[in-house]
Amino acid sequence: MIDLSALWGFTLIVALLTVTPGLDTALILRTAALGHRRSAWGVVLGIQAGTLTWGLLTSVGVTALLTASQVAYTIVRWAGAAYLVWMGVRMIWTARGGSASGPDGTGSGDVGHGDARGPRSGFQRGLLTNLLNPKVGAFYVAVLPQFIPAGTSHLAMGALLTGVHVLLGILWSSLLIGFARVLGNRLRRQSTRRLLDRIAGTAIAAFGFRVALGD
């Protein structure tokens, strides 16, 4: 039987978490702003696939083991930090004109001409960004069990709660992509692109350093 109070309580928490600007927001907006709408949706689906994976693993207790193992947690933390810093630095470097291609493998000439590599590369980028972020796993380990009532199936209730998080994430992401689409050509001007790359790259690299430092 579904505990509605637990469901609504978890929904409120993840809704606030979803709309709070962060790494996911920067990555989705940056990709959509380049005019790569399909790739942006790939990023969204990749992020949500990662969220679903963390939620299901938490429900069966796997991520609790990861959190309990200092060595395993450290490996994931440093791998995630390295990936985020690499991605952020490449964005900043691209904005300075130091490279012909951005972190998604598309060059400035691709802007406004469709999705050079399509949703698959976006999905991979979103999935890696989420799975290599130990803070997501730590959030689920700390929060999800609090909303699974005694006597219910941990996997079933955990899947339901995670599904709510994924649904809210997709809805919010659709608004972000729509916002980028409305602004259209303004966001695809070369000067604006470079500014967006600097902002997004700095935010992502800074988040990577925070992960590395364990903050």
PDB file of C-alpha atoms in Angstrom:
ATOM      1  CA  MET A   1       0.000   0.000   0.000  1.00  0.00           C
ATOM      2  CA  ILE A   2       1.334   3.461  -0.922  1.00  0.00           C
ATOM      3  CA  ASP A   3       2.012   5.856   1.946  1.00  0.00           C
ATOM      4  CA  LEU A   4       0.727   9.164   0.553  1.00  0.00           C
ATOM      5  CA  SER A   5       2.343  11.275   3.278  1.00  0.00           C
ATOM      6  CA  ALA A   6       5.746   9.781   2.463  1.00  0.00           C
ATOM      7  CA  LEU A   7       5.121  10.277  -1.258  1.00  0.00           C
ATOM      8  CA  TRP A   8       4.181  13.939  -0.890  1.00  0.00           C
ATOM      9  CA  GLY A   9       7.021  14.623   1.523  1.00  0.00           C
ATOM     10  CA  PHE A  10       9.600  13.164  -0.853  1.00  0.00           C
ATOM     11  CA  THR A  11       8.000  14.968  -3.810  1.00  0.00           C
ATOM     12  CA  LEU A  12       8.392  18.321  -2.049  1.00  0.00           C
ATOM     13  CA  ILE A  13      12.059  17.705  -1.254  1.00  0.00           C
ATOM     14  CA  VAL A  14      13.041  16.569  -4.753  1.00  0.00           C
ATOM     15  CA  ALA A  15      10.966  19.350  -6.349  1.00  0.00           C
ATOM     16  CA  LEU A  16      12.995  21.946  -4.471  1.00  0.00           C
ATOM     17  CA  LEU A  17      16.189  20.093  -5.353  1.00  0.00           C
ATOM     18  CA  THR A  18      15.210  19.912  -9.031  1.00  0.00           C
ATOM     19  CA  VAL A  19      14.576  23.636  -9.511  1.00  0.00           C
ATOM     20  CA  THR A  20      17.701  24.671  -7.613  1.00  0.00           C
ATOM     21  CA  PRO A  21      20.295  25.781 -10.205  1.00  0.00           C
ATOM     22  CA  GLY A  22      23.207  23.375 -10.354  1.00  0.00           C
ATOM     23  CA  LEU A  23      25.285  21.108 -12.534  1.00  0.00           C
ATOM     24  CA  ASP A  24      22.354  19.554 -14.413  1.00  0.00           C
ATOM     25  CA  THR A  25      20.818  22.950 -15.159  1.00  0.00           C
ATOM     26  CA  ALA A  26      24.095  24.304 -16.528  1.00  0.00           C
ATOM     27  CA  LEU A  27      24.670  21.273 -18.739  1.00  0.00           C
ATOM     28  CA  ILE A  28      21.131  21.209 -20.170  1.00  0.00           C
ATOM     29  CA  LEU A  29      20.946  24.948 -20.801  1.00  0.00           C
ATOM     30  CA  ARG A  30      24.376  25.043 -22.407  1.00  0.00           C
ATOM     31  CA  THR A  31      23.559  22.185 -24.787  1.00  0.00           C
ATOM     32  CA  ALA A  32      20.126  23.579 -25.668  1.00  0.00           C
ATOM     33  CA  ALA A  33      21.526  27.091 -26.126  1.00  0.00           C
ATOM     34  CA  LEU A  34      23.854  25.805 -28.835  1.00  0.00           C
ATOM     35  CA  GLY A  35      20.783  24.851 -30.849  1.00  0.00           C
ATOM     36  CA  HIS A  36      21.313  21.121 -30.303  1.00  0.00           C
ATOM     37  CA  ARG A  37      17.796  20.320 -29.108  1.00  0.00           C
ATOM     38  CA  ARG A  38      18.000  16.556 -29.667  1.00  0.00           C
ATOM     39  CA  SER A  39      21.352  16.414 -27.928  1.00  0.00           C
ATOM     40  CA  ALA A  40      19.894  18.413 -25.023  1.00  0.00           C
ATOM     41  CA  TRP A  41      17.116  15.857 -24.666  1.00  0.00           C
ATOM     42  CA  GLY A  42      19.781  13.160 -24.761  1.00  0.00           C
ATOM     43  CA  VAL A  43      21.475  14.889 -21.811  1.00  0.00           C
ATOM     44  CA  VAL A  44      18.141  15.029 -19.960  1.00  0.00           C
ATOM     45  CA  LEU A  45      17.426  11.334 -20.486  1.00  0.00           C
ATOM     46  CA  GLY A  46      20.978  10.418 -19.515  1.00  0.00           C
ATOM     47  CA  ILE A  47      20.736  12.395 -16.276  1.00  0.00           C
ATOM     48  CA  GLN A  48      17.387  10.831 -15.426  1.00  0.00           C
ATOM     49  CA  ALA A  49      18.669   7.343 -16.263  1.00  0.00           C
ATOM     50  CA  GLY A  50      21.456   7.991 -13.774  1.00  0.00           C
ATOM     51  CA  THR A  51      18.962   9.189 -11.171  1.00  0.00           C
ATOM     52  CA  LEU A  52      16.866   6.061 -11.696  1.00  0.00           C
ATOM     53  CA  THR A  53      19.968   3.890 -11.327  1.00  0.00           C
ATOM     54  CA  TRP A  54      20.974   5.578  -8.047  1.00  0.00           C
ATOM     55  CA  GLY A  55      17.427   5.238  -6.720  1.00  0.00           C
ATOM     56  CA  LEU A  56      17.093   1.550  -7.557  1.00  0.00           C
ATOM     57  CA  LEU A  57      20.556   0.736  -6.209  1.00  0.00           C
ATOM     58  CA  THR A  58      19.710   2.546  -2.986  1.00  0.00           C
ATOM     59  CA  SER A  59      16.440   0.622  -2.718  1.00  0.00           C
ATOM     60  CA  VAL A  60      18.298  -2.701  -2.745  1.00  0.00           C
ATOM     61  CA  GLY A  61      21.082  -1.418  -0.478  1.00  0.00           C
ATOM     62  CA  VAL A  62      23.950  -1.369  -2.979  1.00  0.00           C
ATOM     63  CA  THR A  63      24.795   2.324  -2.630  1.00  0.00           C
ATOM     64  CA  ALA A  64      24.780   1.964   1.143  1.00  0.00           C
ATOM     65  CA  LEU A  65      27.693  -0.446   0.697  1.00  0.00           C
ATOM     66  CA  LEU A  66      29.433   2.094  -1.544  1.00  0.00           C
ATOM     67  CA  THR A  67      28.998   4.792   1.078  1.00  0.00           C
ATOM     68  CA  ALA A  68      30.244   2.446   3.804  1.00  0.00           C
ATOM     69  CA  SER A  69      33.385   1.597   1.825  1.00  0.00           C
ATOM     70  CA  GLN A  70      35.785   4.531   2.036  1.00  0.00           C
ATOM     71  CA  VAL A  71      37.973   3.165  -0.767  1.00  0.00           C
ATOM     72  CA  ALA A  72      35.065   2.640  -3.187  1.00  0.00           C
ATOM     73  CA  TYR A  73      33.581   6.040  -2.380  1.00  0.00           C
ATOM     74  CA  THR A  74      36.956   7.735  -2.876  1.00  0.00           C
ATOM     75  CA  ILE A  75      37.430   6.069  -6.270  1.00  0.00           C
ATOM     76  CA  VAL A  76      33.997   7.216  -7.459  1.00  0.00           C
ATOM     77  CA  ARG A  77      34.560  10.696  -6.028  1.00  0.00           C
ATOM     78  CA  TRP A  78      37.900  11.216  -7.770  1.00  0.00           C
ATOM     79  CA  ALA A  79      36.683   9.717 -11.056  1.00  0.00           C
ATOM     80  CA  GLY A  80      33.670  12.016 -11.014  1.00  0.00           C
ATOM     81  CA  ALA A  81      35.748  15.054 -10.049  1.00  0.00           C
ATOM     82  CA  ALA A  82      38.257  14.403 -12.858  1.00  0.00           C
ATOM     83  CA  TYR A  83      35.478  14.020 -15.434  1.00  0.00           C
ATOM     84  CA  LEU A  84      33.705  17.220 -14.353  1.00  0.00           C
ATOM     85  CA  VAL A  85      36.888  19.298 -14.257  1.00  0.00           C
ATOM     86  CA  TRP A  86      37.896  17.971 -17.684  1.00  0.00           C
ATOM     87  CA  MET A  87      34.494  18.814 -19.156  1.00  0.00           C
ATOM     88  CA  GLY A  88      34.438  22.285 -17.573  1.00  0.00           C
ATOM     89  CA  VAL A  89      37.985  23.159 -18.656  1.00  0.00           C
ATOM     90  CA  ARG A  90      37.243  22.098 -22.239  1.00  0.00           C
ATOM     91  CA  MET A  91      34.206  24.379 -22.309  1.00  0.00           C
ATOM     92  CA  ILE A  92      36.289  27.306 -21.073  1.00  0.00           C
ATOM     93  CA  TRP A  93      39.060  26.504 -23.561  1.00  0.00           C
ATOM     94  CA  THR A  94      36.542  26.345 -26.405  1.00  0.00           C
ATOM     95  CA  ALA A  95      35.131  29.732 -25.361  1.00  0.00           C
ATOM     96  CA  ARG A  96      38.618  31.205 -25.705  1.00  0.00           C
ATOM     97  CA  GLY A  97      38.901  29.827 -29.230  1.00  0.00           C
ATOM     98  CA  GLY A  98      41.538  27.311 -28.223  1.00  0.00           C
ATOM     99  CA  SER A  99      39.760  24.321 -29.747  1.00  0.00           C
ATOM    100  CA  ALA A 100      37.527  23.627 -32.697  1.00  0.00           C
ATOM    101  CA  SER A 101      35.275  21.331 -30.736  1.00  0.00           C
ATOM    102  CA  GLY A 102      33.468  21.490 -27.434  1.00  0.00           C
ATOM    103  CA  PRO A 103      33.056  18.790 -24.809  1.00  0.00           C
ATOM    104  CA  ASP A 104      30.198  17.270 -26.751  1.00  0.00           C
ATOM    105  CA  GLY A 105      32.395  16.815 -29.804  1.00  0.00           C
ATOM    106  CA  THR A 106      30.708  19.549 -31.812  1.00  0.00           C
ATOM    107  CA  GLY A 107      32.439  22.580 -33.185  1.00  0.00           C
ATOM    108  CA  SER A 108      31.291  26.144 -33.472  1.00  0.00           C
ATOM    109  CA  GLY A 109      30.352  25.474 -37.069  1.00  0.00           C
ATOM    110  CA  ASP A 110      27.760  22.998 -35.901  1.00  0.00           C
ATOM    111  CA  VAL A 111      25.728  25.566 -34.054  1.00  0.00           C
ATOM    112  CA  GLY A 112      22.278  26.037 -35.483  1.00  0.00           C
ATOM    113  CA  HIS A 113      22.737  23.193 -37.974  1.00  0.00           C
ATOM    114  CA  GLY A 114      21.124  20.352 -36.093  1.00  0.00           C
ATOM    115  CA  ASP A 115      22.688  17.857 -33.732  1.00  0.00           C
ATOM    116  CA  ALA A 116      26.035  16.824 -35.139  1.00  0.00           C
ATOM    117  CA  ARG A 117      26.242  13.743 -32.972  1.00  0.00           C
ATOM    118  CA  GLY A 118      22.592  13.387 -32.042  1.00  0.00           C
ATOM    119  CA  PRO A 119      21.033  12.406 -28.717  1.00  0.00           C
ATOM    120  CA  ARG A 120      23.357   9.439 -28.107  1.00  0.00           C
ATOM    121  CA  SER A 121      26.383  11.549 -27.181  1.00  0.00           C
ATOM    122  CA  GLY A 122      24.134  13.760 -25.047  1.00  0.00           C
ATOM    123  CA  PHE A 123      22.746  10.704 -23.267  1.00  0.00           C
ATOM    124  CA  GLN A 124      26.235   9.382 -22.535  1.00  0.00           C
ATOM    125  CA  ARG A 125      27.351  12.763 -21.224  1.00  0.00           C
ATOM    126  CA  GLY A 126      24.303  13.151 -18.982  1.00  0.00           C
ATOM    127  CA  LEU A 127      24.548   9.587 -17.689  1.00  0.00           C
ATOM    128  CA  LEU A 128      28.254   9.846 -16.861  1.00  0.00           C
ATOM    129  CA  THR A 129      27.770  13.232 -15.205  1.00  0.00           C
ATOM    130  CA  ASN A 130      25.101  11.784 -12.929  1.00  0.00           C
ATOM    131  CA  LEU A 131      26.637   8.385 -12.154  1.00  0.00           C
ATOM    132  CA  LEU A 132      30.075   9.863 -11.436  1.00  0.00           C
ATOM    133  CA  ASN A 133      28.576  12.360  -9.002  1.00  0.00           C
ATOM    134  CA  PRO A 134      28.804  10.709  -5.567  1.00  0.00           C
ATOM    135  CA  LYS A 135      26.695  13.494  -4.084  1.00  0.00           C
ATOM    136  CA  VAL A 136      23.653  12.052  -5.869  1.00  0.00           C
ATOM    137  CA  GLY A 137      24.330   8.636  -4.354  1.00  0.00           C
ATOM    138  CA  ALA A 138      24.894  10.177  -0.920  1.00  0.00           C
ATOM    139  CA  PHE A 139      21.598  12.080  -1.209  1.00  0.00           C
ATOM    140  CA  TYR A 140      19.671   8.911  -2.000  1.00  0.00           C
ATOM    141  CA  VAL A 141      21.337   6.911   0.767  1.00  0.00           C
ATOM    142  CA  ALA A 142      20.554   9.641   3.306  1.00  0.00           C
ATOM    143  CA  VAL A 143      17.052  10.616   2.168  1.00  0.00           C
ATOM    144  CA  LEU A 144      15.298   7.783   0.324  1.00  0.00           C
ATOM    145  CA  PRO A 145      15.146   5.276   3.235  1.00  0.00           C
ATOM    146  CA  GLN A 146      13.425   7.914   5.382  1.00  0.00           C
ATOM    147  CA  PHE A 147      10.423   7.803   3.043  1.00  0.00           C
ATOM    148  CA  ILE A 148      10.081   4.040   2.736  1.00  0.00           C
ATOM    149  CA  PRO A 149       7.583   2.941   5.423  1.00  0.00           C
ATOM    150  CA  ALA A 150       8.201  -0.235   7.381  1.00  0.00           C
ATOM    151  CA  GLY A 151       6.416  -3.237   5.971  1.00  0.00           C
ATOM    152  CA  THR A 152       6.489  -2.064   2.361  1.00  0.00           C
ATOM    153  CA  SER A 153       8.654  -3.397  -0.445  1.00  0.00           C
ATOM    154  CA  HIS A 154      11.853  -1.338  -0.467  1.00  0.00           C
ATOM    155  CA  LEU A 155      12.365  -1.905  -4.171  1.00  0.00           C
ATOM    156  CA  ALA A 156       8.777  -1.078  -5.177  1.00  0.00           C
ATOM    157  CA  MET A 157       8.482   2.012  -2.983  1.00  0.00           C
ATOM    158  CA  GLY A 158      11.999   3.128  -3.875  1.00  0.00           C
ATOM    159  CA  ALA A 159      11.212   2.774  -7.576  1.00  0.00           C
ATOM    160  CA  LEU A 160       8.010   4.799  -7.137  1.00  0.00           C
ATOM    161  CA  LEU A 161       9.762   7.619  -5.282  1.00  0.00           C
ATOM    162  CA  THR A 162      12.638   7.689  -7.755  1.00  0.00           C
ATOM    163  CA  GLY A 163      10.112   7.733 -10.597  1.00  0.00           C
ATOM    164  CA  VAL A 164       8.601  10.888  -9.104  1.00  0.00           C
ATOM    165  CA  HIS A 165      12.061  12.477  -9.035  1.00  0.00           C
ATOM    166  CA  VAL A 166      12.682  11.483 -12.649  1.00  0.00           C
ATOM    167  CA  LEU A 167       9.297  12.840 -13.772  1.00  0.00           C
ATOM    168  CA  LEU A 168       9.891  16.184 -12.064  1.00  0.00           C
ATOM    169  CA  GLY A 169      13.363  16.323 -13.598  1.00  0.00           C
ATOM    170  CA  ILE A 170      11.997  15.763 -17.105  1.00  0.00           C
ATOM    171  CA  LEU A 171       9.268  18.399 -16.646  1.00  0.00           C
ATOM    172  CA  TRP A 172      11.748  20.986 -15.359  1.00  0.00           C
ATOM    173  CA  SER A 173      14.225  20.155 -18.116  1.00  0.00           C
ATOM    174  CA  SER A 174      11.535  20.637 -20.751  1.00  0.00           C
ATOM    175  CA  LEU A 175      11.019  24.164 -19.415  1.00  0.00           C
ATOM    176  CA  LEU A 176      14.770  24.834 -19.580  1.00  0.00           C
ATOM    177  CA  ILE A 177      14.990  23.573 -23.164  1.00  0.00           C
ATOM    178  CA  GLY A 178      11.881  25.574 -24.092  1.00  0.00           C
ATOM    179  CA  PHE A 179      13.423  28.692 -22.536  1.00  0.00           C
ATOM    180  CA  ALA A 180      16.586  28.220 -24.587  1.00  0.00           C
ATOM    181  CA  ARG A 181      14.518  27.681 -27.727  1.00  0.00           C
ATOM    182  CA  VAL A 182      12.454  30.853 -27.200  1.00  0.00           C
ATOM    183  CA  LEU A 183      15.608  32.949 -26.958  1.00  0.00           C
ATOM    184  CA  GLY A 184      16.791  31.196 -30.102  1.00  0.00           C
ATOM    185  CA  ASN A 185      19.243  33.208 -32.140  1.00  0.00           C
ATOM    186  CA  ARG A 186      20.237  35.439 -29.234  1.00  0.00           C
ATOM    187  CA  LEU A 187      21.741  32.468 -27.429  1.00  0.00           C
ATOM    188  CA  ARG A 188      23.448  31.260 -30.582  1.00  0.00           C
ATOM    189  CA  ARG A 189      25.388  34.438 -31.246  1.00  0.00           C
ATOM    190  CA  GLN A 190      29.099  33.778 -31.070  1.00  0.00           C
ATOM    191  CA  SER A 191      29.654  36.241 -28.211  1.00  0.00           C
ATOM    192  CA  THR A 192      26.747  34.775 -26.249  1.00  0.00           C
ATOM    193  CA  ARG A 193      27.931  31.216 -26.920  1.00  0.00           C
ATOM    194  CA  ARG A 194      31.353  32.020 -25.574  1.00  0.00           C
ATOM    195  CA  LEU A 195      29.864  33.674 -22.489  1.00  0.00           C
ATOM    196  CA  LEU A 196      27.634  30.643 -21.874  1.00  0.00           C
ATOM    197  CA  ASP A 197      30.595  28.306 -22.287  1.00  0.00           C
ATOM    198  CA  ARG A 198      32.628  30.330 -19.797  1.00  0.00           C
ATOM    199  CA  ILE A 199      29.802  30.370 -17.257  1.00  0.00           C
ATOM    200  CA  ALA A 200      28.834  26.705 -17.682  1.00  0.00           C
ATOM    201  CA  GLY A 201      32.450  25.553 -17.865  1.00  0.00           C
ATOM    202  CA  THR A 202      33.407  27.467 -14.735  1.00  0.00           C
ATOM    203  CA  ALA A 203      30.369  26.147 -12.845  1.00  0.00           C
ATOM    204  CA  ILE A 204      31.022  22.534 -13.876  1.00  0.00           C
ATOM    205  CA  ALA A 205      34.768  22.697 -13.169  1.00  0.00           C
ATOM    206  CA  ALA A 206      34.098  24.350  -9.789  1.00  0.00           C
ATOM    207  CA  PHE A 207      31.631  21.603  -8.933  1.00  0.00           C
ATOM    208  CA  GLY A 208      34.281  19.047  -9.885  1.00  0.00           C
ATOM    209  CA  PHE A 209      36.773  20.653  -7.503  1.00  0.00           C
ATOM    210  CA  ARG A 210      34.127  20.642  -4.760  1.00  0.00           C
ATOM    211  CA  VAL A 211      33.572  16.934  -5.321  1.00  0.00           C
ATOM    212  CA  ALA A 212      37.334  16.310  -5.190  1.00  0.00           C
ATOM    213  CA  LEU A 213      37.625  18.230  -1.928  1.00  0.00           C
ATOM    214  CA  GLY A 214      34.654  16.373  -0.497  1.00  0.00           C
ATOM    215  CA  ASP A 215      32.642  19.549   0.220  1.00  0.00           C
TER     216      ASP A 215
END
